[in-house]
Coordinates of C-alpha atoms in Angstrom, one line a residue:
Chain A
X1255 CA 103.8 3.4 -36.8
X1256 CA 100.2 4.4 -37.5
X1257 CA 99.8 8.1 -36.6
X1258 CA 96.3 9.4 -35.8
X1259 CA 96.6 12.7 -37.6
X1260 CA 93.0 13.7 -36.8
X1261 CA 93.7 13.4 -33.0
X1262 CA 97.1 15.2 -33.3
X1263 CA 95.5 18.0 -35.3
X1264 CA 92.7 18.3 -32.7
X1265 CA 95.3 18.7 -30.0
X1266 CA 97.1 21.4 -32.1
X1267 CA 93.8 23.2 -32.9
X1268 CA 94.3 22.6 -36.6
X1269 CA 91.7 21.3 -38.9
X1270 CA 92.9 19.0 -41.7
X1271 CA 90.3 18.6 -44.4
X1272 CA 89.5 15.1 -45.6
X1273 CA 91.0 15.8 -49.0
X1274 CA 94.3 16.6 -47.4
X1275 CA 94.4 13.9 -44.8
X1276 CA 96.2 11.3 -46.8
X1277 CA 98.9 13.8 -47.9
X1278 CA 99.6 15.0 -44.3
X1279 CA 99.5 11.4 -43.1
X1280 CA 102.1 10.3 -45.6
X1281 CA 104.3 13.3 -44.9
X1282 CA 104.1 12.8 -41.2
X1283 CA 104.8 9.0 -41.5
X1284 CA 108.0 9.8 -43.4
X1285 CA 109.1 12.5 -41.0
X1286 CA 108.4 10.4 -37.9
X1287 CA 110.4 7.5 -39.4
X1288 CA 113.3 9.9 -40.0
X1289 CA 113.3 11.2 -36.5
X1290 CA 113.2 7.7 -35.1
X1291 CA 116.9 7.6 -35.9
X1292 CA 118.0 8.1 -32.3
X1293 CA 120.6 6.0 -30.4
X1294 CA 119.3 3.1 -28.3
X1295 CA 122.3 3.2 -25.9
X1296 CA 121.6 6.6 -24.5
X1297 CA 121.5 6.8 -20.7
X1298 CA 118.9 8.8 -18.9
X1299 CA 120.4 11.7 -16.9
X1300 CA 119.1 15.1 -15.6
X1301 CA 118.8 17.7 -18.4
X1302 CA 119.6 20.7 -16.3
X1303 CA 122.6 22.6 -17.4
X1304 CA 124.3 24.2 -14.4
X1305 CA 127.0 25.9 -16.6
X1306 CA 124.4 27.9 -18.5
X1307 CA 122.1 29.2 -15.8
X1308 CA 120.0 32.2 -16.8
X1309 CA 120.3 35.6 -15.2
X1310 CA 116.8 36.1 -13.8
X1311 CA 115.4 39.6 -13.5
X1312 CA 114.3 41.0 -10.2
X1313 CA 110.7 40.3 -9.3
X1314 CA 109.9 44.0 -9.4
X1315 CA 107.1 45.9 -11.2
X1316 CA 108.4 48.3 -13.8
X1317 CA 106.3 51.0 -15.4
X1318 CA 104.7 49.9 -18.6
X1319 CA 105.6 52.1 -21.5
X1320 CA 102.8 50.9 -23.8
X1321 CA 99.2 52.1 -23.8
X1322 CA 96.3 49.7 -23.9
X1323 CA 95.4 51.1 -27.3
X1324 CA 98.8 50.4 -28.7
X1325 CA 98.8 46.9 -27.5
X1326 CA 95.3 46.1 -28.7
X1327 CA 95.5 47.8 -32.1
X1328 CA 96.6 44.6 -33.9
X1329 CA 93.6 42.5 -32.4
X1330 CA 91.0 41.5 -34.9
X1331 CA 88.0 42.5 -32.7
X1332 CA 88.2 45.0 -29.9
X1333 CA 85.3 46.6 -28.0
X1334 CA 85.7 49.1 -25.2
X1335 CA 89.4 48.2 -24.8
X1336 CA 88.6 44.4 -24.5
X1337 CA 89.5 41.6 -26.9
X1338 CA 86.2 40.1 -28.2
X1339 CA 85.8 36.3 -28.7
X1340 CA 82.8 34.2 -29.5
X1341 CA 80.5 33.4 -26.5
X1342 CA 81.9 30.5 -24.5
X1343 CA 79.1 29.9 -21.9
X1344 CA 75.4 29.6 -22.6
Chain B
X1049 CA 131.9 51.0 -58.9
X1050 CA 128.5 52.2 -57.8
X1051 CA 127.9 53.0 -54.1
X1052 CA 125.5 50.0 -53.6
X1053 CA 128.4 47.6 -54.6
X1054 CA 130.7 48.9 -51.9
X1055 CA 131.2 47.2 -48.5
X1056 CA 129.9 48.8 -45.3
X1057 CA 133.6 49.2 -44.2
X1058 CA 134.4 51.2 -47.4
X1059 CA 131.3 53.3 -47.2
X1060 CA 132.0 54.0 -43.5
X1061 CA 135.4 55.3 -44.4
X1062 CA 134.0 57.5 -47.2
X1063 CA 131.4 58.9 -44.9
X1064 CA 134.1 59.6 -42.4
X1065 CA 136.1 61.5 -45.0
X1066 CA 132.9 63.3 -46.1
X1067 CA 133.4 61.9 -49.7
X1068 CA 129.8 60.8 -49.7
X1069 CA 126.5 61.3 -47.8
X1070 CA 124.2 58.7 -46.2
X1071 CA 121.4 60.1 -48.4
X1072 CA 123.5 59.3 -51.5
X1073 CA 124.3 55.8 -50.3
X1074 CA 120.7 55.1 -49.4
X1075 CA 119.4 56.4 -52.8
X1076 CA 122.0 54.2 -54.6
X1077 CA 120.7 51.2 -52.7
X1078 CA 117.0 52.0 -53.4
X1079 CA 117.8 52.6 -57.1
X1080 CA 119.4 49.2 -57.2
X1081 CA 116.3 47.8 -55.5
X1082 CA 114.1 49.4 -58.1
X1083 CA 116.2 48.0 -60.9
X1084 CA 116.6 44.3 -59.8
X1085 CA 113.9 43.6 -57.2
X1086 CA 111.5 42.5 -59.9
X1087 CA 113.9 39.7 -60.7
X1088 CA 115.1 38.8 -57.1
X1089 CA 112.1 39.4 -54.9
X1090 CA 114.0 39.9 -51.7
X1091 CA 111.7 42.3 -49.9
X1092 CA 108.3 41.9 -48.4
X1093 CA 108.1 45.6 -47.3
X1094 CA 110.1 48.6 -48.4
X1095 CA 110.5 51.6 -46.1
X1096 CA 112.0 54.2 -48.4
X1097 CA 110.6 57.4 -46.8
X1098 CA 111.7 56.6 -43.3
X1099 CA 115.1 55.4 -44.6
X1100 CA 115.7 58.7 -46.5
X1101 CA 114.6 60.7 -43.5
X1102 CA 116.9 58.8 -41.2
X1103 CA 119.8 59.2 -43.7
X1104 CA 119.2 63.0 -43.7
X1105 CA 119.3 63.0 -39.9
X1106 CA 122.6 61.1 -40.0
X1107 CA 124.1 63.5 -42.5
X1108 CA 123.2 66.3 -40.2
X1109 CA 124.9 64.6 -37.3
X1110 CA 128.0 64.0 -39.4
X1111 CA 128.0 67.7 -40.5
X1112 CA 127.7 68.7 -36.8
X1113 CA 130.8 66.7 -36.1
X1114 CA 129.0 64.2 -33.8
X1115 CA 130.9 61.1 -32.9
X1116 CA 128.9 58.2 -34.5
X1117 CA 129.1 54.5 -34.7
X1118 CA 131.2 53.1 -37.6
X1119 CA 128.0 51.8 -39.2
X1120 CA 126.2 55.1 -39.0
X1121 CA 124.5 55.9 -42.3
X1122 CA 124.8 52.4 -43.7
X1123 CA 121.7 50.8 -45.2
X1124 CA 120.6 47.5 -43.7
X1125 CA 117.8 45.0 -44.6
X1126 CA 116.0 43.2 -41.8
X1127 CA 114.5 39.7 -41.9
X1128 CA 110.7 39.9 -41.5
X1129 CA 110.6 38.0 -38.3
X1130 CA 112.4 40.7 -36.3
X1131 CA 110.0 43.1 -34.8
X1132 CA 110.2 46.7 -36.1
X1133 CA 108.0 49.3 -34.3
X1134 CA 105.5 50.8 -36.8
X1135 CA 106.8 48.7 -39.7
X1136 CA 104.8 45.6 -40.7
X1137 CA 106.4 42.3 -39.5
X1138 CA 104.8 39.4 -41.3
X1139 CA 107.1 36.4 -40.8
X1140 CA 106.1 35.9 -44.5
X1141 CA 102.8 34.4 -43.2
X1142 CA 99.2 35.1 -44.0
X1143 CA 98.8 34.8 -40.2
X1144 CA 100.7 38.1 -39.7
X1145 CA 100.0 39.8 -43.0
X1146 CA 98.8 43.0 -41.4
X1147 CA 100.7 42.8 -38.1
X1148 CA 102.5 46.0 -37.1
X1149 CA 104.5 45.6 -33.9
X1150 CA 104.1 48.2 -31.1
X1151 CA 107.7 47.7 -30.1
X1152 CA 111.2 47.1 -31.5
X1153 CA 113.3 44.0 -31.1
X1154 CA 116.4 44.7 -29.0
X1155 CA 118.6 44.3 -32.1
X1156 CA 116.5 47.0 -33.9
X1157 CA 117.0 49.4 -31.0
X1158 CA 120.7 48.7 -31.3
X1159 CA 120.7 49.1 -35.1
X1160 CA 118.8 52.4 -34.6
X1161 CA 121.2 53.6 -31.9
X1162 CA 124.1 52.9 -34.3
X1163 CA 122.3 55.2 -36.7
X1164 CA 122.0 52.5 -39.4
X1165 CA 119.4 53.0 -42.2
X1166 CA 116.7 50.3 -42.3
X1167 CA 115.7 49.8 -46.0
X1168 CA 112.8 47.3 -45.3
X1169 CA 111.8 43.8 -44.3
X1170 CA 113.2 40.8 -46.1
X1171 CA 111.4 37.7 -47.4
X1172 CA 111.8 34.4 -45.6
X1173 CA 110.3 30.9 -45.2
X1174 CA 107.0 31.2 -43.3
X1175 CA 107.9 31.5 -39.6
X1176 CA 111.5 30.6 -40.6
X1177 CA 110.4 27.0 -41.3
X1178 CA 112.0 25.9 -44.5
X1179 CA 115.3 25.8 -46.4
X1180 CA 114.4 27.6 -49.7
X1181 CA 112.2 30.6 -48.9
X1182 CA 109.6 28.9 -51.0
X1183 CA 107.2 28.6 -48.1
X1184 CA 106.7 32.4 -47.9
X1185 CA 103.1 33.3 -48.3
X1186 CA 104.0 36.3 -50.4
X1187 CA 106.6 35.6 -53.0
X1188 CA 109.4 33.3 -54.0
X1189 CA 112.9 34.9 -53.7
X1190 CA 115.3 34.0 -56.5
X1191 CA 119.0 33.2 -56.2
X1192 CA 120.9 36.2 -57.7
X1193 CA 123.5 33.8 -59.2
X1194 CA 120.8 31.9 -61.1
X1195 CA 117.2 33.2 -61.1
X1196 CA 115.7 29.8 -61.6
X1197 CA 117.2 28.6 -58.4
X1198 CA 116.3 29.1 -54.7
X1199 CA 118.3 31.4 -52.5
X1200 CA 118.2 29.0 -49.6
X1201 CA 116.3 29.7 -46.4
X1202 CA 114.9 30.5 -44.2
X1203 CA 116.8 33.9 -44.4
X1204 CA 116.6 33.8 -48.2
X1205 CA 115.7 37.4 -48.6
X1206 CA 118.5 38.5 -46.2
X1207 CA 121.1 36.6 -48.3
X1208 CA 119.7 37.4 -51.8
X1209 CA 119.3 41.1 -51.1
X1210 CA 123.0 41.4 -49.9
X1211 CA 124.3 39.4 -52.9
X1212 CA 122.2 41.4 -55.3
X1213 CA 123.3 44.8 -53.8
X1214 CA 119.8 45.6 -52.6
X1215 CA 121.2 46.0 -49.1
X1216 CA 124.7 46.6 -47.9
X1217 CA 124.3 44.3 -44.9
X1218 CA 121.3 42.4 -43.4
X1219 CA 120.1 40.6 -40.4
X1220 CA 118.9 37.1 -40.5
X1221 CA 118.0 34.4 -37.9
X1222 CA 119.3 30.9 -37.7
X1223 CA 117.5 28.0 -35.9
X1224 CA 119.0 25.1 -37.9
X1225 CA 121.1 26.8 -40.6
X1226 CA 118.9 29.7 -41.7
X1227 CA 121.7 32.2 -41.9
X1228 CA 124.5 30.0 -43.1
X1229 CA 122.7 27.9 -45.7
X1230 CA 121.3 30.9 -47.7
X1231 CA 124.7 32.7 -47.3
X1232 CA 126.3 29.6 -48.8
X1233 CA 123.8 29.4 -51.7
X1234 CA 124.0 33.1 -52.5
X1235 CA 127.8 33.5 -52.2
X1236 CA 127.8 35.8 -49.2
X1237 CA 129.2 35.7 -45.6
X1238 CA 126.8 34.8 -42.8
X1239 CA 127.4 34.4 -39.0
X1240 CA 125.3 32.5 -36.6
X1241 CA 126.5 33.7 -33.2
X1242 CA 126.8 31.6 -30.0
X1243 CA 123.4 31.0 -28.5
X1244 CA 123.0 33.8 -26.0
X1245 CA 125.4 36.3 -27.7
X1246 CA 122.5 38.3 -29.2
X1247 CA 119.2 39.1 -27.6
X1248 CA 116.2 37.3 -29.0
X1249 CA 113.8 39.8 -27.6
X1250 CA 111.4 40.8 -30.4
X1251 CA 112.5 37.9 -32.7
X1252 CA 109.3 36.1 -33.4
X1253 CA 109.9 32.8 -31.8
X1254 CA 110.3 29.5 -33.7
X1255 CA 112.4 27.3 -31.5
X1256 CA 113.5 29.4 -28.5
X1257 CA 116.4 27.3 -27.4
X1258 CA 118.0 27.3 -30.8
X1259 CA 117.0 30.6 -32.5
X1260 CA 119.7 33.3 -32.8
X1261 CA 119.9 36.5 -34.8
X1262 CA 123.1 37.2 -36.9
X1263 CA 124.6 39.3 -39.7
X1264 CA 124.9 38.7 -43.4
X1265 CA 127.1 40.7 -45.7
X1266 CA 129.5 40.5 -48.7
X1267 CA 132.7 40.8 -46.6
X1268 CA 134.0 39.4 -43.3
X1269 CA 134.8 42.9 -42.0
X1270 CA 131.2 44.0 -42.5
X1271 CA 130.0 40.9 -40.6
X1272 CA 132.5 41.7 -37.8
X1273 CA 131.2 45.3 -37.6
X1274 CA 127.5 44.4 -37.5
X1275 CA 128.1 41.6 -34.9
X1276 CA 129.6 44.2 -32.5
X1277 CA 126.5 46.4 -32.9
X1278 CA 123.9 43.6 -32.2
X1279 CA 125.7 41.7 -29.4
X1280 CA 125.2 42.0 -25.6
X1281 CA 123.1 41.0 -22.6
X1282 CA 119.6 42.2 -22.5
X1283 CA 117.3 42.2 -19.5
X1284 CA 114.4 41.4 -21.8
X1285 CA 115.9 38.1 -22.8
X1286 CA 116.9 35.9 -19.8
X1287 CA 118.8 33.6 -22.1
X1288 CA 121.1 36.3 -23.4
X1289 CA 124.5 35.8 -21.9
X1290 CA 126.3 38.1 -19.5
X1291 CA 129.5 38.3 -21.5
X1292 CA 131.4 41.3 -22.8
X1293 CA 131.0 42.4 -26.4
X1294 CA 134.4 42.8 -28.0
X1295 CA 135.1 45.2 -30.9
X1296 CA 135.2 42.4 -33.5
X1297 CA 136.6 44.7 -36.2
X1298 CA 139.4 46.0 -34.0
X1299 CA 140.3 42.5 -33.0
X1300 CA 140.3 41.2 -36.6
X1301 CA 143.5 39.4 -37.7
X1302 CA 144.5 38.2 -41.1
X1303 CA 146.9 35.4 -40.4
X1304 CA 146.2 31.8 -39.4
X1305 CA 149.7 30.9 -38.2
X1306 CA 149.3 28.4 -35.4
X1307 CA 145.5 28.0 -35.9
X1308 CA 144.4 24.4 -35.3
X1309 CA 141.8 23.2 -37.7
X1310 CA 139.7 20.0 -37.3
X1311 CA 138.1 18.2 -40.1
X1312 CA 135.2 16.0 -38.9
X1313 CA 135.0 12.9 -41.1
X1314 CA 131.3 12.6 -40.5
X1315 CA 130.7 15.8 -42.6
X1316 CA 132.4 14.5 -45.7
X1317 CA 130.6 11.2 -46.3
X1318 CA 128.0 10.1 -48.8
X1319 CA 125.5 12.7 -49.8
X1320 CA 128.1 15.5 -50.0
X1321 CA 128.5 16.6 -53.6
X1322 CA 132.0 16.1 -55.0
X1323 CA 132.3 19.7 -56.2
X1324 CA 131.5 20.8 -52.6
X1325 CA 133.9 18.4 -51.0
X1326 CA 136.7 19.5 -53.3
X1327 CA 136.1 23.2 -52.7
X1328 CA 136.1 22.8 -49.0
X1329 CA 139.2 20.6 -49.0
X1330 CA 140.9 23.2 -51.2
X1331 CA 140.0 26.1 -48.8
X1332 CA 141.4 24.1 -45.9
X1333 CA 144.6 23.5 -47.9
X1334 CA 144.9 27.2 -48.5
X1335 CA 144.7 27.9 -44.8
X1336 CA 147.2 25.1 -44.1
X1337 CA 149.6 26.6 -46.6
X1338 CA 149.4 29.8 -44.7
X1339 CA 150.4 28.4 -41.4
X1340 CA 147.4 26.5 -39.9
X1341 CA 147.6 22.9 -38.8
X1342 CA 145.0 20.4 -39.9
X1343 CA 143.9 17.2 -38.2
X1344 CA 141.0 14.7 -38.7
X1345 CA 138.6 14.6 -35.9
X1346 CA 135.4 12.6 -35.2
X1347 CA 132.0 13.8 -34.0
X1348 CA 130.2 10.4 -33.8
X1349 CA 126.7 11.7 -32.8
X1350 CA 126.4 13.8 -36.0
X1351 CA 124.2 11.1 -37.5
X1352 CA 121.6 11.6 -34.9
X1353 CA 121.6 15.4 -35.0
X1354 CA 119.0 15.9 -37.7
X1355 CA 116.5 13.8 -35.8
X1356 CA 117.2 15.5 -32.6
X1357 CA 116.9 18.9 -34.3
X1358 CA 113.6 18.2 -36.0
X1359 CA 112.1 16.8 -32.7
X1360 CA 113.3 19.7 -30.5
X1361 CA 112.6 22.5 -33.0
X1362 CA 109.2 21.2 -33.8
X1363 CA 108.3 20.6 -30.2
X1364 CA 109.2 24.2 -29.3
X1365 CA 107.5 25.5 -32.5
X1366 CA 104.2 23.8 -31.6
X1367 CA 104.3 25.5 -28.2
X1368 CA 105.4 28.9 -29.6
X1369 CA 102.9 29.0 -32.4
X1370 CA 100.0 28.2 -30.0
X1371 CA 99.8 32.0 -29.5
X1372 CA 98.3 32.5 -33.0
X1373 CA 94.6 32.0 -32.1
X1374 CA 92.9 34.9 -33.9
X1375 CA 92.4 36.8 -30.6
X1376 CA 95.3 39.1 -29.7
X1377 CA 96.7 39.9 -33.1
X1378 CA 97.0 38.5 -36.6
X1379 CA 94.6 36.7 -38.9
X1380 CA 91.1 35.7 -37.7
X1381 CA 88.8 33.4 -39.8
X1382 CA 85.7 35.2 -41.1
X1383 CA 83.1 32.7 -40.2
X1384 CA 82.9 30.4 -37.1
X1385 CA 80.2 29.1 -34.7
X1386 CA 82.2 28.8 -31.5
X1387 CA 85.5 29.7 -29.8
X1388 CA 87.1 26.3 -30.7
X1389 CA 85.8 26.6 -34.2
X1390 CA 87.3 30.0 -34.5
X1391 CA 90.7 28.8 -33.3
X1392 CA 90.7 25.8 -35.7
X1393 CA 89.6 27.8 -38.7
X1394 CA 91.9 30.7 -38.0
X1395 CA 95.0 28.4 -37.6
X1396 CA 94.1 26.2 -40.6
X1397 CA 93.5 29.2 -42.9
X1398 CA 96.4 31.3 -41.5
X1399 CA 99.3 28.8 -41.6
X1400 CA 100.8 27.2 -44.7
X1401 CA 101.5 23.5 -45.0
X1402 CA 105.1 23.4 -43.8
X1403 CA 104.2 25.3 -40.6
X1404 CA 101.3 22.8 -40.1
X1405 CA 103.6 19.8 -40.6
X1406 CA 106.0 21.2 -37.9
X1407 CA 103.2 21.9 -35.5
X1408 CA 101.8 18.4 -36.0
X1409 CA 105.2 16.8 -35.5
X1410 CA 105.8 18.9 -32.4
X1411 CA 102.4 18.1 -31.0
X1412 CA 103.0 14.4 -31.7
X1413 CA 106.4 14.2 -30.0
X1414 CA 105.1 16.0 -27.0
X1415 CA 101.9 14.1 -26.7
X1416 CA 101.2 11.6 -23.9
X1417 CA 103.0 8.3 -24.4
X1418 CA 105.5 9.6 -26.9
X1419 CA 107.3 12.3 -24.9
X1420 CA 110.1 10.0 -23.5
X1421 CA 110.7 8.2 -26.7
X1422 CA 111.1 11.3 -28.8
X1423 CA 111.5 14.7 -27.0
X1424 CA 113.4 13.5 -23.9
X1425 CA 115.7 11.3 -26.0
X1426 CA 116.4 14.1 -28.4
X1427 CA 117.4 16.3 -25.5
X1428 CA 119.7 13.6 -24.3
X1429 CA 121.2 13.4 -27.8
X1430 CA 121.7 17.2 -27.6
X1431 CA 123.7 16.8 -24.4
X1432 CA 125.9 14.1 -26.0
X1433 CA 126.5 16.3 -29.1
X1434 CA 127.6 19.2 -26.9
X1435 CA 129.9 16.9 -24.9
X1436 CA 131.6 15.7 -28.1
X1437 CA 132.2 19.2 -29.3
X1438 CA 133.6 20.2 -25.9
X1439 CA 136.1 17.3 -26.2
X1440 CA 137.1 18.2 -29.7
X1441 CA 137.7 21.9 -28.9
X1442 CA 140.4 20.8 -26.4
X1443 CA 142.5 20.0 -29.5
X1444 CA 141.3 22.4 -32.3
X1445 CA 140.3 26.0 -32.6
X1446 CA 138.1 25.8 -35.6
X1447 CA 136.2 23.0 -37.3
X1448 CA 135.8 23.2 -41.1
X1449 CA 132.9 21.5 -42.9
X1450 CA 130.8 22.2 -46.0
X1451 CA 127.8 24.5 -45.1
X1452 CA 125.4 22.6 -47.3
X1453 CA 125.9 19.2 -49.1
X1454 CA 125.3 20.7 -52.5
X1455 CA 124.7 24.0 -54.3
X1456 CA 121.4 25.8 -54.8
X1457 CA 118.6 23.6 -56.3
X1458 CA 115.9 24.7 -58.7
X1459 CA 112.7 26.4 -57.5
X1460 CA 110.1 23.7 -57.0
X1461 CA 112.5 20.9 -57.0
X1462 CA 112.1 19.8 -53.4
X1463 CA 109.0 21.6 -52.3
X1464 CA 106.8 18.5 -52.3
X1465 CA 109.4 16.4 -50.5
X1466 CA 109.9 17.6 -47.0
X1467 CA 112.4 14.9 -46.2
X1468 CA 114.7 15.9 -49.1
X1469 CA 114.3 19.5 -48.0
X1470 CA 115.2 18.7 -44.4
X1471 CA 118.3 16.8 -45.6
X1472 CA 119.9 20.0 -46.8
X1473 CA 120.2 21.1 -43.2
X1474 CA 122.4 18.1 -42.2
X1475 CA 125.7 20.1 -41.8
X1476 CA 124.2 23.1 -40.0
X1477 CA 121.7 21.8 -37.5
X1478 CA 124.2 20.1 -35.2
X1479 CA 125.8 23.5 -34.5
X1480 CA 122.4 24.9 -33.2
X1481 CA 121.9 21.8 -31.2
X1482 CA 125.3 22.5 -29.5
X1483 CA 124.7 26.3 -29.2
X1484 CA 128.0 27.1 -31.0
X1485 CA 128.9 30.0 -33.2
X1486 CA 129.5 29.2 -36.9
X1487 CA 130.0 31.1 -40.2
X1488 CA 129.6 30.4 -43.8
X1489 CA 132.0 32.0 -46.3
X1490 CA 132.2 31.4 -50.1
X1491 CA 135.0 29.0 -51.0
X1492 CA 134.4 28.2 -54.6
X1493 CA 131.9 27.7 -57.4
X1494 CA 130.6 24.5 -59.0
X1495 CA 130.5 23.8 -62.7
X1496 CA 127.3 25.8 -63.2
X1497 CA 128.9 28.9 -61.5
X1498 CA 126.9 28.4 -58.3
X1499 CA 128.6 29.4 -55.0
X1500 CA 129.8 26.8 -52.5
X1501 CA 130.1 27.6 -48.8
X1502 CA 132.7 26.7 -46.2
X1503 CA 131.4 26.4 -42.7
X1504 CA 133.7 27.4 -39.8
X1505 CA 132.6 26.3 -36.4
X1506 CA 134.1 27.6 -33.1
X1507 CA 133.8 27.0 -29.4
X1508 CA 131.2 29.0 -27.5
X1509 CA 131.8 32.8 -27.6
X1510 CA 134.8 32.4 -29.9
X1511 CA 133.3 34.4 -32.8
X1512 CA 136.6 36.3 -33.1
X1513 CA 138.5 33.1 -34.0
X1514 CA 135.9 32.4 -36.8
X1515 CA 136.1 36.0 -38.0
X1516 CA 139.9 35.9 -38.0
X1517 CA 140.0 32.6 -40.0
X1518 CA 137.4 33.9 -42.5
X1519 CA 139.2 37.2 -42.8
X1520 CA 142.5 35.5 -43.5
X1521 CA 140.9 33.3 -46.2
X1522 CA 139.2 36.3 -47.8
X1523 CA 142.5 38.2 -47.9
X1524 CA 144.4 35.3 -49.3
X1525 CA 141.9 34.6 -52.2
X1526 CA 141.4 38.3 -52.8
X1527 CA 137.6 38.7 -52.0
X1528 CA 134.4 37.1 -53.1
X1529 CA 132.5 37.3 -56.4
X1530 CA 129.3 39.2 -56.9
X1531 CA 126.5 37.9 -59.2
X1532 CA 125.9 39.5 -62.6
X1533 CA 122.3 40.8 -62.7

């Protein structure tokens, strides 16, 4: 199978430089061939697992124990308590 | 014998009898770190000051006669993908090089509540993607049994530190074998609990439906003790199970009379090193001589598990790692001309090649036109694998297999060959696919003196059966070897 690495990388928001393209393409080709080893006789059935249902939390607001400062302190660019990104509209 | 060489169980008894203080134990472990860390490279971050302060607090509590947990005052190392409030948590990635979590993972709260002493954060494959700890952005951890070889991965630092005496016990995480495989390579005991036994809240997500935190140590008793500390339902993790947490140490037995062992023929085929096969068969024979019964079983879908694992884990990874965008936390590229340009440069500069390969594979198998052929089919294989295990566990209590097909390979040997690297996971990934508990314990050494691991697999929430079997084996053979450093 011919994998369009540039297209996949674009979907994943990764940039593969031209010099690396061949290497990634070869690696991916090999990996995809490996994962193609799946049975052909498998029948389609619902994938829900009733035995392992999750215990969902109540839809109730709980007091937040973190301050805005604590939560934004790891962000690369913060101004006036807001996360700053490049301009997206002209 | 120095304090750092003793087991948590022994140290706990000494603390109880006031023969030693937590400060003395903690100092002994840090002295060991300072003498061997240059060779082993287990840690990404050390936290000596806080560790000694905490040890002092624990000593005060002991002096005041407070009733403490059995692991109070015992030093523990933490894999660097488990969030520790105020202590850098990097996932061994450039992306999170300077990330300091504002909260603790639930297991860290539990470790703190048990008054354990956190020594620092342990090296790993970047975002837990790898089988050798070579994909770490920071350093290459060495196998304490042979410093030219890899410790395994992705919890390589967690296994190597315990083997080298740089931690008494540690926490790792296991998505496809990342606790058991390094435990096998480094000659220590590792347990991957049943999916849902331990809260994943605060574990940096790789593949959420497979990830599970678990203990690593030099003895089965220590693993049992730590497993009791970290288990339990957590309202912050909807996938954590509402089951009771037993006292695994109190429940520990040391005989295997009447235990039914299954040997799946699919795990002993071509590709399994003869040294490994012999050691595993011998270990099973030892259990049989002590009263266990052994029968051959078959798990026919095993051959498809590696494919299903890489499809499911990469698909989930590609979604989970979409959060690293240079906006909320982590690395951000220095120069960019637009938002999209910033995302792309940040992610391309911040992630290493193995992480990029997994994201690309995950994006591919989830992309339009390929979803049914890959992801959906892999999920159906997962269901078939689970059904086969359910059937087998009607007749056996424990399944014995090799943990890894061979012993530790040399640093650099497989790094440019992802497929060869992935093949080392062949015996472990199936267990994650089925959500079962499994342990690796040392069961011998090859002709180069490198440890070989026996994998014990149990039915869901039957960790006690695994611990009992492992404990019996450890008692029979008289304990496991430590490396000479």
